[in-house]
Amino acid sequence: MGSFLVTKRANGEFQFVLKAGNGQVILASEGYTTKAACENGIESVKKNSQDDARFDRLESKNGKPYFNLKATNGQIIGSSEMYESVAARDNGIESVKKNAPDADVKEDL
């Protein structure tokens, strides 16, 4: 089962990552100014990850596939790593869909 990990950046901002059951990071958030905003971001991932249309399938300038998960307002709530192939990226999206809804939340602050 997956889990969200909330951490605090050196600049004082909060961020979260979603990890798959094997511990691999499959989604990382932007920085949030408050812990409450970060927790709202996690809830948004849980909800929006179940709608395939919320995933933007993209390609970086160097040709590596990745994805962003967007909220209903169009704001990016999480981004993936760069993948070696489109198939690997699509597996990453499926992993977010599978792990996010029931993932527990841990903190390392």
PDB file of C-alpha atoms in Angstrom:
ATOM      1  CA  MET A   1       0.000   0.000   0.000  1.00  0.00           C
ATOM      2  CA  GLY A   2       1.203   3.491  -0.813  1.00  0.00           C
ATOM      3  CA  SER A   3       1.795   6.380   1.553  1.00  0.00           C
ATOM      4  CA  PHE A   4       2.145  10.135   1.514  1.00  0.00           C
ATOM      5  CA  LEU A   5       5.193  11.594   3.246  1.00  0.00           C
ATOM      6  CA  VAL A   6       5.050  15.235   4.357  1.00  0.00           C
ATOM      7  CA  THR A   7       8.406  16.977   4.777  1.00  0.00           C
ATOM      8  CA  LYS A   8       9.647  20.504   5.373  1.00  0.00           C
ATOM      9  CA  ARG A   9      12.059  22.083   2.898  1.00  0.00           C
ATOM     10  CA  ALA A  10      15.085  24.136   3.901  1.00  0.00           C
ATOM     11  CA  ASN A  11      13.156  27.296   2.972  1.00  0.00           C
ATOM     12  CA  GLY A  12      10.391  26.416   5.443  1.00  0.00           C
ATOM     13  CA  GLU A  13       7.863  25.258   2.859  1.00  0.00           C
ATOM     14  CA  PHE A  14       6.011  21.977   3.234  1.00  0.00           C
ATOM     15  CA  GLN A  15       5.823  19.382   0.488  1.00  0.00           C
ATOM     16  CA  PHE A  16       4.602  15.842   0.066  1.00  0.00           C
ATOM     17  CA  VAL A  17       5.516  12.844  -2.003  1.00  0.00           C
ATOM     18  CA  LEU A  18       3.371   9.835  -2.792  1.00  0.00           C
ATOM     19  CA  LYS A  19       5.275   6.584  -2.490  1.00  0.00           C
ATOM     20  CA  ALA A  20       4.223   3.250  -3.931  1.00  0.00           C
ATOM     21  CA  GLY A  21       4.190   0.154  -1.739  1.00  0.00           C
ATOM     22  CA  ASN A  22       7.807  -0.548  -2.718  1.00  0.00           C
ATOM     23  CA  GLY A  23       8.909   2.873  -1.421  1.00  0.00           C
ATOM     24  CA  GLN A  24       9.458   4.444  -4.835  1.00  0.00           C
ATOM     25  CA  VAL A  25       8.319   8.074  -5.184  1.00  0.00           C
ATOM     26  CA  ILE A  26       5.613   8.267  -7.862  1.00  0.00           C
ATOM     27  CA  LEU A  27       4.389  11.850  -7.359  1.00  0.00           C
ATOM     28  CA  ALA A  28       5.903  14.976  -5.774  1.00  0.00           C
ATOM     29  CA  SER A  29       4.127  18.186  -4.833  1.00  0.00           C
ATOM     30  CA  GLU A  30       5.075  21.806  -5.149  1.00  0.00           C
ATOM     31  CA  GLY A  31       5.997  23.735  -2.010  1.00  0.00           C
ATOM     32  CA  TYR A  32       3.247  24.915   0.341  1.00  0.00           C
ATOM     33  CA  THR A  33       3.557  27.786   2.822  1.00  0.00           C
ATOM     34  CA  THR A  34       1.522  25.995   5.516  1.00  0.00           C
ATOM     35  CA  LYS A  35       1.097  22.414   6.659  1.00  0.00           C
ATOM     36  CA  ALA A  36      -2.681  22.776   6.298  1.00  0.00           C
ATOM     37  CA  ALA A  37      -2.315  23.755   2.627  1.00  0.00           C
ATOM     38  CA  CYS A  38      -0.041  20.736   2.118  1.00  0.00           C
ATOM     39  CA  GLU A  39      -2.652  18.461   3.702  1.00  0.00           C
ATOM     40  CA  ASN A  40      -5.299  19.959   1.396  1.00  0.00           C
ATOM     41  CA  GLY A  41      -3.008  19.097  -1.523  1.00  0.00           C
ATOM     42  CA  ILE A  42      -2.904  15.467  -0.375  1.00  0.00           C
ATOM     43  CA  GLU A  43      -6.710  15.342  -0.230  1.00  0.00           C
ATOM     44  CA  SER A  44      -6.810  16.827  -3.728  1.00  0.00           C
ATOM     45  CA  VAL A  45      -4.482  14.091  -5.007  1.00  0.00           C
ATOM     46  CA  LYS A  46      -6.655  11.400  -3.430  1.00  0.00           C
ATOM     47  CA  LYS A  47      -9.742  12.813  -5.145  1.00  0.00           C
ATOM     48  CA  ASN A  48      -8.343  13.881  -8.526  1.00  0.00           C
ATOM     49  CA  SER A  49      -6.178  10.794  -9.080  1.00  0.00           C
ATOM     50  CA  GLN A  50      -9.327   8.822  -9.844  1.00  0.00           C
ATOM     51  CA  ASP A  51     -10.119  10.944 -12.918  1.00  0.00           C
ATOM     52  CA  ASP A  52      -7.898  10.032 -15.875  1.00  0.00           C
ATOM     53  CA  ALA A  53      -8.580  13.413 -17.483  1.00  0.00           C
ATOM     54  CA  ARG A  54      -6.709  15.105 -14.605  1.00  0.00           C
ATOM     55  CA  PHE A  55      -3.404  13.591 -15.751  1.00  0.00           C
ATOM     56  CA  ASP A  56      -1.406  15.616 -18.274  1.00  0.00           C
ATOM     57  CA  ARG A  57       0.869  13.271 -20.202  1.00  0.00           C
ATOM     58  CA  LEU A  58       3.873  15.352 -21.215  1.00  0.00           C
ATOM     59  CA  GLU A  59       7.379  15.184 -22.635  1.00  0.00           C
ATOM     60  CA  SER A  60      10.350  17.171 -21.345  1.00  0.00           C
ATOM     61  CA  LYS A  61      12.693  19.173 -23.563  1.00  0.00           C
ATOM     62  CA  ASN A  62      15.119  16.248 -23.591  1.00  0.00           C
ATOM     63  CA  GLY A  63      12.377  13.877 -24.771  1.00  0.00           C
ATOM     64  CA  LYS A  64      11.664  12.107 -21.466  1.00  0.00           C
ATOM     65  CA  PRO A  65       8.001  11.357 -20.713  1.00  0.00           C
ATOM     66  CA  TYR A  66       6.466  12.568 -17.425  1.00  0.00           C
ATOM     67  CA  PHE A  67       3.078  13.591 -16.078  1.00  0.00           C
ATOM     68  CA  ASN A  68       1.389  16.235 -13.970  1.00  0.00           C
ATOM     69  CA  LEU A  69      -1.740  15.698 -11.909  1.00  0.00           C
ATOM     70  CA  LYS A  70      -4.043  18.724 -11.944  1.00  0.00           C
ATOM     71  CA  ALA A  71      -6.906  19.801  -9.696  1.00  0.00           C
ATOM     72  CA  THR A  72     -10.320  20.767 -11.039  1.00  0.00           C
ATOM     73  CA  ASN A  73      -9.147  24.416 -11.217  1.00  0.00           C
ATOM     74  CA  GLY A  74      -6.241  23.429 -13.486  1.00  0.00           C
ATOM     75  CA  GLN A  75      -3.549  23.923 -10.844  1.00  0.00           C
ATOM     76  CA  ILE A  76      -0.763  21.314 -10.771  1.00  0.00           C
ATOM     77  CA  ILE A  77      -0.905  19.372  -7.505  1.00  0.00           C
ATOM     78  CA  GLY A  78       1.821  16.856  -8.268  1.00  0.00           C
ATOM     79  CA  SER A  79       4.458  15.919 -10.820  1.00  0.00           C
ATOM     80  CA  SER A  80       6.184  12.680 -11.644  1.00  0.00           C
ATOM     81  CA  GLU A  81       9.809  11.884 -12.234  1.00  0.00           C
ATOM     82  CA  MET A  82      11.175  11.712 -15.770  1.00  0.00           C
ATOM     83  CA  TYR A  83      10.625   8.280 -17.287  1.00  0.00           C
ATOM     84  CA  GLU A  84      12.596   6.394 -19.915  1.00  0.00           C
ATOM     85  CA  SER A  85       9.525   5.447 -21.947  1.00  0.00           C
ATOM     86  CA  VAL A  86       5.877   6.329 -22.480  1.00  0.00           C
ATOM     87  CA  ALA A  87       4.930   2.880 -21.151  1.00  0.00           C
ATOM     88  CA  ALA A  88       6.860   3.509 -17.929  1.00  0.00           C
ATOM     89  CA  ARG A  89       5.133   6.890 -17.522  1.00  0.00           C
ATOM     90  CA  ASP A  90       1.725   5.305 -18.072  1.00  0.00           C
ATOM     91  CA  ASN A  91       2.589   2.664 -15.441  1.00  0.00           C
ATOM     92  CA  GLY A  92       3.435   5.536 -13.084  1.00  0.00           C
ATOM     93  CA  ILE A  93       0.004   7.076 -13.663  1.00  0.00           C
ATOM     94  CA  GLU A  94      -1.676   3.733 -12.955  1.00  0.00           C
ATOM     95  CA  SER A  95       0.366   3.440  -9.769  1.00  0.00           C
ATOM     96  CA  VAL A  96      -0.845   6.866  -8.586  1.00  0.00           C
ATOM     97  CA  LYS A  97      -4.455   5.871  -9.344  1.00  0.00           C
ATOM     98  CA  LYS A  98      -4.015   2.655  -7.372  1.00  0.00           C
ATOM     99  CA  ASN A  99      -2.023   3.977  -4.395  1.00  0.00           C
ATOM    100  CA  ALA A 100      -3.371   7.482  -3.731  1.00  0.00           C
ATOM    101  CA  PRO A 101      -6.966   6.899  -2.559  1.00  0.00           C
ATOM    102  CA  ASP A 102      -6.138   4.737   0.471  1.00  0.00           C
ATOM    103  CA  ALA A 103      -2.592   5.930   1.180  1.00  0.00           C
ATOM    104  CA  ASP A 104      -1.865   6.851   4.780  1.00  0.00           C
ATOM    105  CA  VAL A 105      -0.086  10.100   5.632  1.00  0.00           C
ATOM    106  CA  LYS A 106       3.256  10.140   7.433  1.00  0.00           C
ATOM    107  CA  GLU A 107       5.351  13.093   8.519  1.00  0.00           C
ATOM    108  CA  ASP A 108       9.088  13.686   8.669  1.00  0.00           C
ATOM    109  CA  LEU A 109       9.262  17.273   9.884  1.00  0.00           C
TER     110      LEU A 109
END
